[in-house]
PDB file of C-alpha atoms in Angstrom:
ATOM      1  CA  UNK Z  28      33.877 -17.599  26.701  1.00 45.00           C
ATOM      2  CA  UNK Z  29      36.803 -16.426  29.114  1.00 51.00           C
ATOM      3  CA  UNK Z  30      39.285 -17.969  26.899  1.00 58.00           C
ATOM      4  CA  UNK Z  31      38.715 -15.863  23.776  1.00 68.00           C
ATOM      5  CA  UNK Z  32      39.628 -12.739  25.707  1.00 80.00           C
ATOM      6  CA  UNK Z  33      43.122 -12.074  24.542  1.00 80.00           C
ATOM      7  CA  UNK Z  34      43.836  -8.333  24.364  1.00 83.00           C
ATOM      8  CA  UNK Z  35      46.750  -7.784  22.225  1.00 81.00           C
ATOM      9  CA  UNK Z  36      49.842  -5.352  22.633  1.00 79.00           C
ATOM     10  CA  UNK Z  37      49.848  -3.115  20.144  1.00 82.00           C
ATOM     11  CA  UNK Z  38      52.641  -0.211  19.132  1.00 86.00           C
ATOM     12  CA  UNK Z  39      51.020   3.170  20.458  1.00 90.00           C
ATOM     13  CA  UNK Z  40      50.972   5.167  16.860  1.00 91.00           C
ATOM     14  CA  UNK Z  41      48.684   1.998  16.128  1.00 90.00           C
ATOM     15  CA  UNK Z  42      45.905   3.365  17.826  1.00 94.00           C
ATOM     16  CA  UNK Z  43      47.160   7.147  18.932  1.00 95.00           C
ATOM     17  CA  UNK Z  44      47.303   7.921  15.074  1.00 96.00           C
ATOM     18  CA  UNK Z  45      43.831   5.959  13.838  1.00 96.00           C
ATOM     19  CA  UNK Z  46      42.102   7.637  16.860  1.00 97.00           C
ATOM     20  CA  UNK Z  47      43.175  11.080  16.268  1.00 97.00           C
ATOM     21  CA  UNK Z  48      42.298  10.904  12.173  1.00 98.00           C
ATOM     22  CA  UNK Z  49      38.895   9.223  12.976  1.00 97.00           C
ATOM     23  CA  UNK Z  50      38.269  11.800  15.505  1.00 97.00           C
ATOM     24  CA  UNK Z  51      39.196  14.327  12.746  1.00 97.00           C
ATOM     25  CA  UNK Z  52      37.003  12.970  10.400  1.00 96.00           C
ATOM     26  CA  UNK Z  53      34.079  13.049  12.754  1.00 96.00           C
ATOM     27  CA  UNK Z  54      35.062  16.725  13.726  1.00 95.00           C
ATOM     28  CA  UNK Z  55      35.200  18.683  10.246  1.00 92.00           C
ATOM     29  CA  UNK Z  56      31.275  17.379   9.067  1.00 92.00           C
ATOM     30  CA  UNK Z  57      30.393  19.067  12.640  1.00 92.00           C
ATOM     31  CA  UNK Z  58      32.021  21.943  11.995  1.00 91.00           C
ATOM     32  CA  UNK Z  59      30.960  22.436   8.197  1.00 88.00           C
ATOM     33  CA  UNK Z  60      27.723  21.443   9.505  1.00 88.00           C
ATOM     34  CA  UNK Z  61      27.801  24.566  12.306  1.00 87.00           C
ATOM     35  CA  UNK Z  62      29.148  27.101   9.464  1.00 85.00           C
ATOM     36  CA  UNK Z  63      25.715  26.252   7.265  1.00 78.00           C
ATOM     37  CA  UNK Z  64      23.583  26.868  10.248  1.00 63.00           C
ATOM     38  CA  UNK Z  65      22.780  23.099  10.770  1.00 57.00           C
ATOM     39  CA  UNK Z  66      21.395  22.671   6.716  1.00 63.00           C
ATOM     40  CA  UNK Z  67      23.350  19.481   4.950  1.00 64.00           C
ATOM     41  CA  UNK Z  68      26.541  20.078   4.014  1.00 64.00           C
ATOM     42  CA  UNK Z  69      26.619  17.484   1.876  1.00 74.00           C
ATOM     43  CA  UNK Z  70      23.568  17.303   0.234  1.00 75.00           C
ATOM     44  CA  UNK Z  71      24.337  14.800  -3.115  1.00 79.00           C
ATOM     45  CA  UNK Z  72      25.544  12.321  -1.133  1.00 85.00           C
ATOM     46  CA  UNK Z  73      23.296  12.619   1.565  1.00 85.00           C
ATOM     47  CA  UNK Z  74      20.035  12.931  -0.325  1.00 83.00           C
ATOM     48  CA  UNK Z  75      21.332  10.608  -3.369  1.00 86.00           C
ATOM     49  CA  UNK Z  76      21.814   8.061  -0.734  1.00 85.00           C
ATOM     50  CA  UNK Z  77      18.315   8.268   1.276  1.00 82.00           C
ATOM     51  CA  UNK Z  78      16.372   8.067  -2.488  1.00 82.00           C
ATOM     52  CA  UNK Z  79      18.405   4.658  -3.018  1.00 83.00           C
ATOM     53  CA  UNK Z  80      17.612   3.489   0.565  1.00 79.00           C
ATOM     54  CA  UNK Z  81      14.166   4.439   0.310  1.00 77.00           C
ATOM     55  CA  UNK Z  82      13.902   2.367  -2.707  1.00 78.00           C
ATOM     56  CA  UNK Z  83      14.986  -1.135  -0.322  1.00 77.00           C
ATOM     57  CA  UNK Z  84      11.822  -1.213   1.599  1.00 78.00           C
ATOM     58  CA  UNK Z  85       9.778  -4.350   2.370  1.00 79.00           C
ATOM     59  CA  UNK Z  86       7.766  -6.143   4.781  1.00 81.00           C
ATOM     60  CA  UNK Z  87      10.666  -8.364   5.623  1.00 77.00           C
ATOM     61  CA  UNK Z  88      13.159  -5.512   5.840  1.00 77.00           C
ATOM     62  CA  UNK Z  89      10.710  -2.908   7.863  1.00 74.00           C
ATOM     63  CA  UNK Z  90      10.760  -5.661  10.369  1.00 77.00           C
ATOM     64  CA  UNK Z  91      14.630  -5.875  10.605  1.00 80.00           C
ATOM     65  CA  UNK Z  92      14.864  -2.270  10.966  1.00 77.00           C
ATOM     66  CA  UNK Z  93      12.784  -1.954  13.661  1.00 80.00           C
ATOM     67  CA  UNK Z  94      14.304  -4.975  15.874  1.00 82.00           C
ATOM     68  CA  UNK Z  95      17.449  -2.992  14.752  1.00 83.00           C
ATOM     69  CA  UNK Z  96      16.661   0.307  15.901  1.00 80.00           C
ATOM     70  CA  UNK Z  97      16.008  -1.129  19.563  1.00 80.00           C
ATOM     71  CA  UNK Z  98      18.927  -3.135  19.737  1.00 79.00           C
ATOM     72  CA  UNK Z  99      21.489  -0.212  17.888  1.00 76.00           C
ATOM     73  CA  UNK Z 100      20.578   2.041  21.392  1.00 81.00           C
ATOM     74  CA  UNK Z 101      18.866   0.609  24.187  1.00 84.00           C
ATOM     75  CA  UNK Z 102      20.120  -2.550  23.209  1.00 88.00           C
ATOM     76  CA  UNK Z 103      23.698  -1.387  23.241  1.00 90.00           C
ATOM     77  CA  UNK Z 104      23.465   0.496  26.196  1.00 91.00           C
ATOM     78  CA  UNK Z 105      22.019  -2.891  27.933  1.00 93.00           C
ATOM     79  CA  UNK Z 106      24.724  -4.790  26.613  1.00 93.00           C
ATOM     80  CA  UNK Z 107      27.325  -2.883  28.054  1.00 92.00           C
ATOM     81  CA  UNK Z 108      26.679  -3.208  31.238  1.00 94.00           C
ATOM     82  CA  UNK Z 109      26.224  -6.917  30.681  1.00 94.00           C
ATOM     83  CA  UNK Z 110      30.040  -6.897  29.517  1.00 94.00           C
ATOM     84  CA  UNK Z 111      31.115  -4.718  32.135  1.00 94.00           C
ATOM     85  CA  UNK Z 112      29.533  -6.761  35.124  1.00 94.00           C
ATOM     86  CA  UNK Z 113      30.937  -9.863  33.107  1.00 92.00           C
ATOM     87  CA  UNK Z 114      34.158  -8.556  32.966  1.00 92.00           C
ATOM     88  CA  UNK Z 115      34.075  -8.133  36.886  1.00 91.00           C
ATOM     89  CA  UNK Z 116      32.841 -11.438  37.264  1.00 89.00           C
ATOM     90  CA  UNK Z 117      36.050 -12.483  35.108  1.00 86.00           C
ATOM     91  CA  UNK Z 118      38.322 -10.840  37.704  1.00 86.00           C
ATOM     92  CA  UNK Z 119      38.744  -8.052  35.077  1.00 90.00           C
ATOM     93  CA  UNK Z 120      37.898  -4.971  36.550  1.00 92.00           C
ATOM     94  CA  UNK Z 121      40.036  -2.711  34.965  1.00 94.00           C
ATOM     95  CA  UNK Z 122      39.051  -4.568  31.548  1.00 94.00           C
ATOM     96  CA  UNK Z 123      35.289  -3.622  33.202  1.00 95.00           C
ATOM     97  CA  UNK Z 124      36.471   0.071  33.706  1.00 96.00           C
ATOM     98  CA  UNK Z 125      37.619   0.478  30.151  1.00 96.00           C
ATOM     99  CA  UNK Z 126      34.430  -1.390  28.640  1.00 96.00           C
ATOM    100  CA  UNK Z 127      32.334   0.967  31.129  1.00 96.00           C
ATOM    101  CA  UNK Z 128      34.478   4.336  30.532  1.00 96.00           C
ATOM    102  CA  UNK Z 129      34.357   4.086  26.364  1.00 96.00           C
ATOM    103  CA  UNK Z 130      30.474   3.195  26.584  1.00 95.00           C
ATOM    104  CA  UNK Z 131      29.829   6.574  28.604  1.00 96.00           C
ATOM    105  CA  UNK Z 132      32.301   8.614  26.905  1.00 97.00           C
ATOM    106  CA  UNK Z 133      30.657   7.647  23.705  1.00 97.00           C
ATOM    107  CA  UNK Z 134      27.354   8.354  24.605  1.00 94.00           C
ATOM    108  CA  UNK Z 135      27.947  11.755  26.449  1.00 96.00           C
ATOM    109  CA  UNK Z 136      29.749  13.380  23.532  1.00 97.00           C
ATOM    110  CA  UNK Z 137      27.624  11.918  20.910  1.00 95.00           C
ATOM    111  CA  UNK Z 138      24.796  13.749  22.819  1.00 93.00           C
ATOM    112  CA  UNK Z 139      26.901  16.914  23.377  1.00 95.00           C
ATOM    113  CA  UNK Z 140      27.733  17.082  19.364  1.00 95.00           C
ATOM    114  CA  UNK Z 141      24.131  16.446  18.911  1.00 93.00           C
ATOM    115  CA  UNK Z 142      22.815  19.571  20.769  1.00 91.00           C
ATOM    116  CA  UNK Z 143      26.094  21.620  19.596  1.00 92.00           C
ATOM    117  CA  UNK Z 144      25.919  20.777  16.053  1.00 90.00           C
ATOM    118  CA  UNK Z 145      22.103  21.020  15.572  1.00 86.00           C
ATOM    119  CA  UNK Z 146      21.464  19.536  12.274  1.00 87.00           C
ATOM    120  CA  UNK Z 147      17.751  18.874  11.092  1.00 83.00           C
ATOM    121  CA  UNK Z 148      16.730  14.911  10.898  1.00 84.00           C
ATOM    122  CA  UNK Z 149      15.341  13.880   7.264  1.00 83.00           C
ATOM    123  CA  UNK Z 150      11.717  13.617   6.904  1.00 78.00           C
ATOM    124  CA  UNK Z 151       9.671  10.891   7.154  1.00 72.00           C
ATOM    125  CA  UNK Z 152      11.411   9.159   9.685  1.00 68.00           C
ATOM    126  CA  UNK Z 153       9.913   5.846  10.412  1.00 68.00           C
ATOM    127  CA  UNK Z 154      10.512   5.674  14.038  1.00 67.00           C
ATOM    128  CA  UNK Z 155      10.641   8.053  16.625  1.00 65.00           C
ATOM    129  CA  UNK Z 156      13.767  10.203  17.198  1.00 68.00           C
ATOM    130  CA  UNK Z 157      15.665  12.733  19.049  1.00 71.00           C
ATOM    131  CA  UNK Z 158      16.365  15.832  18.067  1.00 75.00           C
ATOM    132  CA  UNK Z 159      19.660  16.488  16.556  1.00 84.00           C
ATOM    133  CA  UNK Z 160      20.753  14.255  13.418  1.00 86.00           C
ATOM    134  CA  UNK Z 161      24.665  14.571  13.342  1.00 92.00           C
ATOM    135  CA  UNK Z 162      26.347  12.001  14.596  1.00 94.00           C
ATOM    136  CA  UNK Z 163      24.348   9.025  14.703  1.00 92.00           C
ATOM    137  CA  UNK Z 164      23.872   7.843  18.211  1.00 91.00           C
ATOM    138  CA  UNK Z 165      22.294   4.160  17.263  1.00 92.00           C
ATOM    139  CA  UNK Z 166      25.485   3.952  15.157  1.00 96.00           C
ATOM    140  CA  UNK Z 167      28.150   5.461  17.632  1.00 96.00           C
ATOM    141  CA  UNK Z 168      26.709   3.313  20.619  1.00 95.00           C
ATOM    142  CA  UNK Z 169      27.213   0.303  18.056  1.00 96.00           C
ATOM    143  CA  UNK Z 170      29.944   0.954  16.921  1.00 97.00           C
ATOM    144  CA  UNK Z 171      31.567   1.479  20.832  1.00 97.00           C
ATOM    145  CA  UNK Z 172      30.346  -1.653  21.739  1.00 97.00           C
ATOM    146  CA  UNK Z 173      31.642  -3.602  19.206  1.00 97.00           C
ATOM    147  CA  UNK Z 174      34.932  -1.667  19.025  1.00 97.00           C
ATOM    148  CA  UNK Z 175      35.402  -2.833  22.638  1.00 97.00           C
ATOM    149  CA  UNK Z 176      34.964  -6.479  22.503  1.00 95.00           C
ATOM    150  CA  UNK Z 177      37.140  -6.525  19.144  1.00 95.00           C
ATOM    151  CA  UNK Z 178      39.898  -5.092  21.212  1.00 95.00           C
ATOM    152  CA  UNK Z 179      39.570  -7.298  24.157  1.00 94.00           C
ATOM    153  CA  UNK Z 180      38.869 -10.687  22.216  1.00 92.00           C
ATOM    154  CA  UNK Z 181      41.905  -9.629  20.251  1.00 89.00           C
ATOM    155  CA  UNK Z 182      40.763 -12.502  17.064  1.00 89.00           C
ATOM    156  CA  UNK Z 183      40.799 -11.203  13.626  1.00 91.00           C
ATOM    157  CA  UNK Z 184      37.039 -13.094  13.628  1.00 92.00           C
ATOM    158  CA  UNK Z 185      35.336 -10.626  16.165  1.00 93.00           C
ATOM    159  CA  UNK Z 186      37.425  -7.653  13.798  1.00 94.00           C
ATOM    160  CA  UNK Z 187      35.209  -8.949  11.026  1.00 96.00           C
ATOM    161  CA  UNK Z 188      31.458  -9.410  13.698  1.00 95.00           C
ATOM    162  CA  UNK Z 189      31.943  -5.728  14.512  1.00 96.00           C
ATOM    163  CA  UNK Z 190      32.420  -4.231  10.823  1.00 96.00           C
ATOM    164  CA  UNK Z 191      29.543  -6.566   9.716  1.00 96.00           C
ATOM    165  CA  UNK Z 192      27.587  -4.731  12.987  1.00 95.00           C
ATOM    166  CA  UNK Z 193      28.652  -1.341  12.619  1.00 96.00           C
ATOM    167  CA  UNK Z 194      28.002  -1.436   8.604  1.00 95.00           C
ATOM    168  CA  UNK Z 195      24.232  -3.058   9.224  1.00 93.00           C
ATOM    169  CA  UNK Z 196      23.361  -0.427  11.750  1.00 93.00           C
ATOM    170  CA  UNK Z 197      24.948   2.094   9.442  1.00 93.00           C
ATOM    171  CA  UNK Z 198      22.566   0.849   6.528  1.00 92.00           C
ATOM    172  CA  UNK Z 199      19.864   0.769   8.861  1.00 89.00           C
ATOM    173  CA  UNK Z 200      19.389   4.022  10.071  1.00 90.00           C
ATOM    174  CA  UNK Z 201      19.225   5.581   6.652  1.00 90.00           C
ATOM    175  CA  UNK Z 202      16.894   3.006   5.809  1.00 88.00           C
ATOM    176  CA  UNK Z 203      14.674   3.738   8.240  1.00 86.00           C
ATOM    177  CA  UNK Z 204      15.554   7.836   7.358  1.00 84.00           C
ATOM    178  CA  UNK Z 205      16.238   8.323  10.958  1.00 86.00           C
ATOM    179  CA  UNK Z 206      19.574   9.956   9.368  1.00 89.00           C
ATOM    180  CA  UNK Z 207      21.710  11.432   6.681  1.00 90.00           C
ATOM    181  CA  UNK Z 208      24.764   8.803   5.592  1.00 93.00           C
ATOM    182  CA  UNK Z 209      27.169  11.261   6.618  1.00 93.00           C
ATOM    183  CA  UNK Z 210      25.465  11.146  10.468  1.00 94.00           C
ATOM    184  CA  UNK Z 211      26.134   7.470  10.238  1.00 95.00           C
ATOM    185  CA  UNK Z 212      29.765   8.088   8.939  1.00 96.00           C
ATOM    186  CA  UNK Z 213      30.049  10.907  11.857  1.00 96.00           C
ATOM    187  CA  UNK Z 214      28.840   7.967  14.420  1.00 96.00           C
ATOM    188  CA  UNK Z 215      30.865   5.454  13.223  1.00 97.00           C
ATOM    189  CA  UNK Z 216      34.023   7.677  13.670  1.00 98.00           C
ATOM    190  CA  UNK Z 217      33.680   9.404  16.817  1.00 98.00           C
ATOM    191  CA  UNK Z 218      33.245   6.142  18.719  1.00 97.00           C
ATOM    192  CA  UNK Z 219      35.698   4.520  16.558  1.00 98.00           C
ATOM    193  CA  UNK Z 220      38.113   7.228  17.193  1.00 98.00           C
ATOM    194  CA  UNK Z 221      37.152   7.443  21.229  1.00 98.00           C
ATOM    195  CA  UNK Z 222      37.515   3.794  21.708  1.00 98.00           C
ATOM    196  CA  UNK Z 223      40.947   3.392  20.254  1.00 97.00           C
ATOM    197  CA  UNK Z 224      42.391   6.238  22.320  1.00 97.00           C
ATOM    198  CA  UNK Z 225      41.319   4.801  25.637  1.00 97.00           C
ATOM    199  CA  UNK Z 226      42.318   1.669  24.378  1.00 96.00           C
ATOM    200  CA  UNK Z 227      45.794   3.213  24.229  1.00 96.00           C
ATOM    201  CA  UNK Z 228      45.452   4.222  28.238  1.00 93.00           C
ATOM    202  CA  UNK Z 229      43.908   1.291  29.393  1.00 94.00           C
ATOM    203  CA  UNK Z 230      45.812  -1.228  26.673  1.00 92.00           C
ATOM    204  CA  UNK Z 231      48.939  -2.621  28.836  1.00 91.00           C
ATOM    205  CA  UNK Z 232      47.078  -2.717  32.481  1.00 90.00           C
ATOM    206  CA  UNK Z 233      44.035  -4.627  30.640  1.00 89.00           C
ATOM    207  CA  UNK Z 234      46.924  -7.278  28.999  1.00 88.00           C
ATOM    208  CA  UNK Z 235      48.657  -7.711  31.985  1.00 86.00           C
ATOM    209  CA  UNK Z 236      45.400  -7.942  34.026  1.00 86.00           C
ATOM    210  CA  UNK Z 237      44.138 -10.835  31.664  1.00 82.00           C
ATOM    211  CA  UNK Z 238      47.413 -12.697  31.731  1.00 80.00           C
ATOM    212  CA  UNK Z 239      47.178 -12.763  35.938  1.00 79.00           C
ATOM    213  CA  UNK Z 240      43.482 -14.005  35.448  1.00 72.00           C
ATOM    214  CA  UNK Z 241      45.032 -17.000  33.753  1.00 62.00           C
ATOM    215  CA  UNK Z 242      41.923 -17.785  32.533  1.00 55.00           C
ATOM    216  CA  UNK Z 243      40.203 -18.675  35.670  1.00 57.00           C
ATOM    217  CA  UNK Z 244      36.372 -16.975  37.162  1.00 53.00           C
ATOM    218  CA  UNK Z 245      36.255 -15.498  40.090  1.00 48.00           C
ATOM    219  CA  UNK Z 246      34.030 -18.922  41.541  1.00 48.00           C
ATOM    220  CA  UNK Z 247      36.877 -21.121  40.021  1.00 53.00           C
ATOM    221  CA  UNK Z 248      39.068 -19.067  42.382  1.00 49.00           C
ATOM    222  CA  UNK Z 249      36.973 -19.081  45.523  1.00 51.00           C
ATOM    223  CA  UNK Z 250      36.789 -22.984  44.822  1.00 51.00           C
ATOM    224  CA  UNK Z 251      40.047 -22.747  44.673  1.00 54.00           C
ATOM    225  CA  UNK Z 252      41.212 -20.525  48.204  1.00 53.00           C
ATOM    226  CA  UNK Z 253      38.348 -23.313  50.064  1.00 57.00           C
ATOM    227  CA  UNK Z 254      40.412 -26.428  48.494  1.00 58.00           C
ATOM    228  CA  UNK Z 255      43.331 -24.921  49.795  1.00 60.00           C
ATOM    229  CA  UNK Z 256      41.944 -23.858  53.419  1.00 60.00           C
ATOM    230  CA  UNK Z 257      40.468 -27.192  53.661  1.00 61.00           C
ATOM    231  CA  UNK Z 258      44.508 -29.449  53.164  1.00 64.00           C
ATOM    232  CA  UNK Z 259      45.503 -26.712  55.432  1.00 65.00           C
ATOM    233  CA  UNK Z 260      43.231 -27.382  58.649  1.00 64.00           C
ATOM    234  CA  UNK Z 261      43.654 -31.567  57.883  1.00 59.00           C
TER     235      UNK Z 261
END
């Protein structure tokens, strides 16, 4: 797997200026959200929306959604710190300190909006939730994850994995009327936006980090140093 890892260089407007509108478009739902005391804003979309979700269900389909709504959360958490400890493993720890730093970021201030923003769940949820609707924390923590390993893979394949991802957890939590579609939106673009900006900090360290690695695991390189001790005492 090491030698898909192939984090690109990338102009900085090409992720200062995506991050910053994302984070924008995460940030005036909050606030429009705040000024109607927490009551959709958007209530056509939003409630047009859940009726044609509602209208999906199935067997087959409630028992997606639920494997989904463990793996858009817990699971994501639990698979970050599988990539981070990876990464480390991979003699990438800075590429470990981004993965690590965008994961927590994401989470904290999804939680913070959450509690600051306030917004009422829809009814008849069909699994348990948290209070706090706006943004989506199933679909932020997805969307994180996925956002990272597209930038480190750096393959227009894993670009396509992670919109498939993000998109099926988006579709997933209204199905399941855990959320509004603009939560999902809000999710979607806060962890979009935060990713892309430390991607921007941690971007050249991470390249040049991956081209010293050459490839190689850190037992490849013990093997390696003891090959090397071993001509050296003969």
């Amino acid at each position: 797997m090491i030698r898909v890892l192939r984090p690109r260089q990338r102009p900085s407007w090409q992720l200062v200026t995506p991050g910053v509108l994302l984070l924008c478009a995460f940030a005036i739902p909050g606030v429009l959200l705040i000024a109607g005391q927490g009551e959709p804003a958007f209530n056509g979309l939003d409630t047009t929306w859940q009726a044609y979700a509602l209208g999906l269900h199935s067997p087959f389909w409630d028992g997606v959604n639920v494997f989904l709504n463990w793996a858009g959360y817990a699971g994501m958490i639990v698979f970050h710190v599988v990539l981070a400890i990876s990464l480390l493993i991979w003699q990438r720890p800075m590429a470990a300190v981004f993965a690590a730093v965008s994961g927590t970021a994401v989470l904290a201030l999804t939680q913070l909006a959450k509690a600051v923003v306030g917004r009422d769940r829809p009814e008849a949820a069909q699994v348990l939730t948290d209070t706090g609707s706006y943004p989506s924390g199933h679909v932020s923590t997805t969307t994180a994850f996925l956002a990272v390993l597209a930038l480190l893979i750096g393959r227009w394949w894993m670009v396509l994995v992670a919109a498939i991802g993000v998109v099926a957890m988006m579709i997933s939590r209204t199905y399941l009327s855990a959320h509004w579609l603009s939560d999902v939106l809000g999710g979607a673009c806060l962890a979009a936006g935060i990713v892309l900006l430390m991607w921007w900090r941690f971007r050249d360290i991470c390249v040049n980090e991956n081209e010293l690695a050459d490839g190689r695991t850190i037992w490849t390189a013990r093997a390696s140093q003891r090959r090397q001790a071993a001509r050296q005492a003969k």
